[in-house]
PDB file of C-alpha atoms in Angstrom:
ATOM      1  CA  MET X 837      -0.202   0.052   0.070  1.00  0.00           C
ATOM      2  CA  MET X 838       1.637   3.780  -0.848  1.00  0.00           C
ATOM      3  CA  GLU X 839       0.578   6.740   1.093  1.00  0.00           C
ATOM      4  CA  ILE X 840       0.818  10.033  -0.634  1.00  0.00           C
ATOM      5  CA  THR X 841       1.722  13.151   2.420  1.00  0.00           C
ATOM      6  CA  SER X 842       2.626  16.414   1.625  1.00  0.00           C
ATOM      7  CA  GLY X 843       6.498  17.500   1.024  1.00  0.00           C
ATOM      8  CA  THR X 844       8.619  20.279   2.085  1.00  0.00           C
ATOM      9  CA  THR X 845      10.159  23.487   0.073  1.00  0.00           C
ATOM     10  CA  GLU X 846      13.526  21.056   0.783  1.00  0.00           C
ATOM     11  CA  ASP X 847      11.472  18.169  -0.504  1.00  0.00           C
ATOM     12  CA  GLY X 848      11.180  19.600  -3.644  1.00  0.00           C
ATOM     13  CA  GLN X 849      14.540  20.403  -4.530  1.00  0.00           C
ATOM     14  CA  TRP X 850      15.611  17.773  -3.293  1.00  0.00           C
ATOM     15  CA  ILE X 851      13.161  15.736  -6.288  1.00  0.00           C
ATOM     16  CA  ARG X 852      14.682  18.841  -9.137  1.00  0.00           C
ATOM     17  CA  GLU X 853      18.075  17.521  -8.335  1.00  0.00           C
ATOM     18  CA  GLN X 854      16.650  14.109  -8.751  1.00  0.00           C
ATOM     19  CA  LEU X 855      15.466  14.935 -11.919  1.00  0.00           C
ATOM     20  CA  ILE X 856      18.241  17.011 -13.280  1.00  0.00           C
ATOM     21  CA  THR X 857      20.270  13.916 -12.407  1.00  0.00           C
ATOM     22  CA  TYR X 858      18.163  11.824 -14.624  1.00  0.00           C
ATOM     23  CA  ASN X 859      18.252  14.431 -17.315  1.00  0.00           C
ATOM     24  CA  ARG X 860      22.055  14.435 -16.924  1.00  0.00           C
ATOM     25  CA  GLN X 861      21.983  10.931 -19.126  1.00  0.00           C
ATOM     26  CA  HIS X 862      20.048  12.154 -21.561  1.00  0.00           C
ATOM     27  CA  VAL X 863      21.467  15.664 -22.657  1.00  0.00           C
ATOM     28  CA  PRO X 864      24.614  16.860 -23.699  1.00  0.00           C
ATOM     29  CA  ALA X 865      27.265  17.721 -21.025  1.00  0.00           C
ATOM     30  CA  ALA X 866      27.545  21.277 -22.488  1.00  0.00           C
ATOM     31  CA  LEU X 867      23.776  21.707 -21.459  1.00  0.00           C
ATOM     32  CA  TYR X 868      24.301  21.307 -17.956  1.00  0.00           C
ATOM     33  CA  THR X 869      24.314  24.654 -16.952  1.00  0.00           C
ATOM     34  CA  GLU X 870      22.554  26.351 -14.530  1.00  0.00           C
ATOM     35  CA  ALA X 871      19.538  28.735 -15.745  1.00  0.00           C
ATOM     36  CA  GLU X 872      20.712  32.642 -15.623  1.00  0.00           C
ATOM     37  CA  GLN X 873      17.353  34.749 -14.903  1.00  0.00           C
ATOM     38  CA  TYR X 874      17.081  38.235 -16.682  1.00  0.00           C
ATOM     39  CA  CYS X 875      14.984  40.606 -15.966  1.00  0.00           C
ATOM     40  CA  PHE X 876      14.972  43.835 -17.917  1.00  0.00           C
ATOM     41  CA  LEU X 877      12.944  47.439 -17.004  1.00  0.00           C
ATOM     42  CA  ALA X 878      11.734  49.826 -19.785  1.00  0.00           C
ATOM     43  CA  TRP X 879      11.563  53.131 -18.370  1.00  0.00           C
ATOM     44  CA  ASN X 880      10.700  56.455 -19.856  1.00  0.00           C
ATOM     45  CA  GLU X 881      12.168  60.099 -18.924  1.00  0.00           C
ATOM     46  CA  ASP X 882      10.314  60.940 -15.643  1.00  0.00           C
ATOM     47  CA  GLU X 883      11.553  57.656 -13.917  1.00  0.00           C
ATOM     48  CA  GLU X 884       8.026  55.915 -14.444  1.00  0.00           C
ATOM     49  CA  LEU X 885       8.164  52.412 -15.321  1.00  0.00           C
ATOM     50  CA  LEU X 886       6.835  51.328 -18.279  1.00  0.00           C
ATOM     51  CA  GLY X 887       7.089  47.587 -18.694  1.00  0.00           C
ATOM     52  CA  GLY X 888       9.343  44.913 -17.807  1.00  0.00           C
ATOM     53  CA  VAL X 889      10.025  41.312 -19.198  1.00  0.00           C
ATOM     54  CA  THR X 890      11.593  38.292 -17.325  1.00  0.00           C
ATOM     55  CA  ALA X 891      13.321  35.287 -19.037  1.00  0.00           C
ATOM     56  CA  SER X 892      16.146  32.959 -18.391  1.00  0.00           C
ATOM     57  CA  TYR X 893      18.133  30.844 -20.100  1.00  0.00           C
ATOM     58  CA  VAL X 894      18.668  26.909 -20.210  1.00  0.00           C
ATOM     59  CA  TRP X 895      18.916  24.483 -22.566  1.00  0.00           C
ATOM     60  CA  ASN X 896      20.415  26.650 -25.707  1.00  0.00           C
ATOM     61  CA  HIS X 897      17.086  28.331 -24.912  1.00  0.00           C
ATOM     62  CA  LEU X 898      15.883  31.164 -23.615  1.00  0.00           C
ATOM     63  CA  GLN X 899      12.405  30.872 -22.294  1.00  0.00           C
ATOM     64  CA  VAL X 900      10.159  34.429 -21.415  1.00  0.00           C
ATOM     65  CA  HIS X 901       7.886  34.464 -18.340  1.00  0.00           C
ATOM     66  CA  PHE X 902       6.432  37.387 -18.217  1.00  0.00           C
ATOM     67  CA  LEU X 903       5.956  40.395 -20.794  1.00  0.00           C
ATOM     68  CA  TRP X 904       4.210  42.993 -18.837  1.00  0.00           C
ATOM     69  CA  ILE X 905       3.307  46.765 -20.212  1.00  0.00           C
ATOM     70  CA  ASP X 906       2.188  49.429 -18.998  1.00  0.00           C
ATOM     71  CA  PRO X 907      -1.322  49.987 -20.195  1.00  0.00           C
ATOM     72  CA  GLU X 908      -1.401  53.328 -21.273  1.00  0.00           C
ATOM     73  CA  ASN X 909       2.276  52.181 -23.108  1.00  0.00           C
ATOM     74  CA  ARG X 910       1.235  49.918 -25.090  1.00  0.00           C
ATOM     75  CA  THR X 911       1.611  51.234 -28.426  1.00  0.00           C
ATOM     76  CA  GLY X 912       4.468  52.918 -27.970  1.00  0.00           C
ATOM     77  CA  GLY X 913       6.910  49.776 -29.128  1.00  0.00           C
ATOM     78  CA  VAL X 914       7.898  49.347 -25.280  1.00  0.00           C
ATOM     79  CA  GLY X 915       7.011  45.261 -25.559  1.00  0.00           C
ATOM     80  CA  LYS X 916       9.111  45.598 -28.739  1.00  0.00           C
ATOM     81  CA  GLN X 917      11.558  47.319 -27.696  1.00  0.00           C
ATOM     82  CA  LEU X 918      12.412  44.902 -24.747  1.00  0.00           C
ATOM     83  CA  MET X 919      11.984  41.778 -26.748  1.00  0.00           C
ATOM     84  CA  ALA X 920      14.807  42.899 -29.196  1.00  0.00           C
ATOM     85  CA  LYS X 921      16.775  43.293 -25.323  1.00  0.00           C
ATOM     86  CA  ILE X 922      15.823  39.402 -25.092  1.00  0.00           C
ATOM     87  CA  GLU X 923      16.775  38.516 -28.463  1.00  0.00           C
ATOM     88  CA  SER X 924      20.007  40.102 -28.300  1.00  0.00           C
ATOM     89  CA  ILE X 925      20.956  37.768 -25.119  1.00  0.00           C
ATOM     90  CA  ALA X 926      19.952  34.662 -26.971  1.00  0.00           C
ATOM     91  CA  GLU X 927      22.012  36.059 -29.630  1.00  0.00           C
ATOM     92  CA  GLU X 928      25.129  36.557 -27.057  1.00  0.00           C
ATOM     93  CA  LYS X 929      24.520  33.180 -25.721  1.00  0.00           C
ATOM     94  CA  SER X 930      24.187  31.665 -29.323  1.00  0.00           C
ATOM     95  CA  CYS X 931      20.946  30.211 -28.446  1.00  0.00           C
ATOM     96  CA  SER X 932      18.622  28.031 -31.059  1.00  0.00           C
ATOM     97  CA  LYS X 933      15.263  29.725 -29.839  1.00  0.00           C
ATOM     98  CA  ILE X 934      13.920  31.629 -27.560  1.00  0.00           C
ATOM     99  CA  LEU X 935      10.095  29.890 -26.053  1.00  0.00           C
ATOM    100  CA  LEU X 936       7.140  31.534 -24.510  1.00  0.00           C
ATOM    101  CA  ASP X 937       3.681  30.993 -23.540  1.00  0.00           C
ATOM    102  CA  THR X 938       0.698  33.788 -24.139  1.00  0.00           C
ATOM    103  CA  PHE X 939      -2.938  33.891 -23.780  1.00  0.00           C
ATOM    104  CA  ASN X 940      -5.721  34.787 -26.482  1.00  0.00           C
ATOM    105  CA  PHE X 941      -6.713  37.105 -24.467  1.00  0.00           C
ATOM    106  CA  GLN X 942      -3.071  38.986 -24.256  1.00  0.00           C
ATOM    107  CA  ALA X 943      -0.303  39.132 -26.972  1.00  0.00           C
ATOM    108  CA  PRO X 944      -0.325  36.184 -29.699  1.00  0.00           C
ATOM    109  CA  GLY X 945      -0.555  38.598 -32.282  1.00  0.00           C
ATOM    110  CA  PHE X 946       2.082  40.694 -31.130  1.00  0.00           C
ATOM    111  CA  TYR X 947       4.607  37.672 -31.129  1.00  0.00           C
ATOM    112  CA  LYS X 948       3.417  36.718 -34.653  1.00  0.00           C
ATOM    113  CA  LYS X 949       4.783  39.882 -35.533  1.00  0.00           C
ATOM    114  CA  LEU X 950       7.983  39.977 -34.417  1.00  0.00           C
ATOM    115  CA  GLY X 951       8.875  36.722 -35.631  1.00  0.00           C
ATOM    116  CA  PHE X 952       7.052  33.664 -33.540  1.00  0.00           C
ATOM    117  CA  GLU X 953       5.637  30.772 -34.686  1.00  0.00           C
ATOM    118  CA  GLU X 954       3.355  28.567 -32.974  1.00  0.00           C
ATOM    119  CA  TYR X 955       3.956  25.111 -32.088  1.00  0.00           C
ATOM    120  CA  GLY X 956       0.880  24.345 -29.917  1.00  0.00           C
ATOM    121  CA  ARG X 957      -2.336  25.709 -28.390  1.00  0.00           C
ATOM    122  CA  LEU X 958      -4.399  24.590 -25.279  1.00  0.00           C
ATOM    123  CA  ASP X 959      -8.289  25.416 -26.326  1.00  0.00           C
ATOM    124  CA  ASP X 960     -10.814  25.998 -22.556  1.00  0.00           C
ATOM    125  CA  HIS X 961      -6.942  26.781 -20.917  1.00  0.00           C
ATOM    126  CA  PRO X 962      -7.058  28.860 -18.290  1.00  0.00           C
ATOM    127  CA  ALA X 963     -11.420  29.196 -18.710  1.00  0.00           C
ATOM    128  CA  LYS X 964     -14.009  27.865 -21.456  1.00  0.00           C
ATOM    129  CA  GLY X 965     -13.402  29.705 -24.680  1.00  0.00           C
ATOM    130  CA  GLN X 966      -9.955  30.941 -23.470  1.00  0.00           C
ATOM    131  CA  THR X 967      -6.648  29.480 -25.291  1.00  0.00           C
ATOM    132  CA  GLN X 968      -3.154  29.277 -24.006  1.00  0.00           C
ATOM    133  CA  TYR X 969      -0.747  29.315 -27.275  1.00  0.00           C
ATOM    134  CA  PHE X 970       2.447  28.079 -27.532  1.00  0.00           C
ATOM    135  CA  PHE X 971       5.344  29.926 -29.230  1.00  0.00           C
ATOM    136  CA  VAL X 972       8.670  29.943 -30.668  1.00  0.00           C
ATOM    137  CA  LYS X 973      11.491  31.720 -32.615  1.00  0.00           C
ATOM    138  CA  TYR X 974      14.299  30.039 -34.250  1.00  0.00           C
ATOM    139  CA  LEU X 975      17.922  31.602 -34.255  1.00  0.00           C
TER     140      LEU X 975
END
């Protein structure tokens, strides 16, 4: 018989380390490096935050986690400039691709204009009638 219990933060870290150890048996040694985290912020001349982006580097690609643009500045090129910064980091790290996901109520069209291609979608997520899109841009 099996019992399932709640684990601690330390237990979660241990599980993560076990999977990393397993994964290293199946990927080239050059990809073993720990992930690097990135966060870039865009400011105007009045020192007001216009937007920001977070991403991480792992396994020869950049994963964009969050791109947020202040609603009053969504047509001023802020997102495009932040994503250009992400792409420059990806090129600097010799990445093969940039990955991200977005929802239909966010900006799938924006990413397509930047050269991202849809490689998957999850319909009725996070709610009925909504869609989560998965995008890649090969470099």
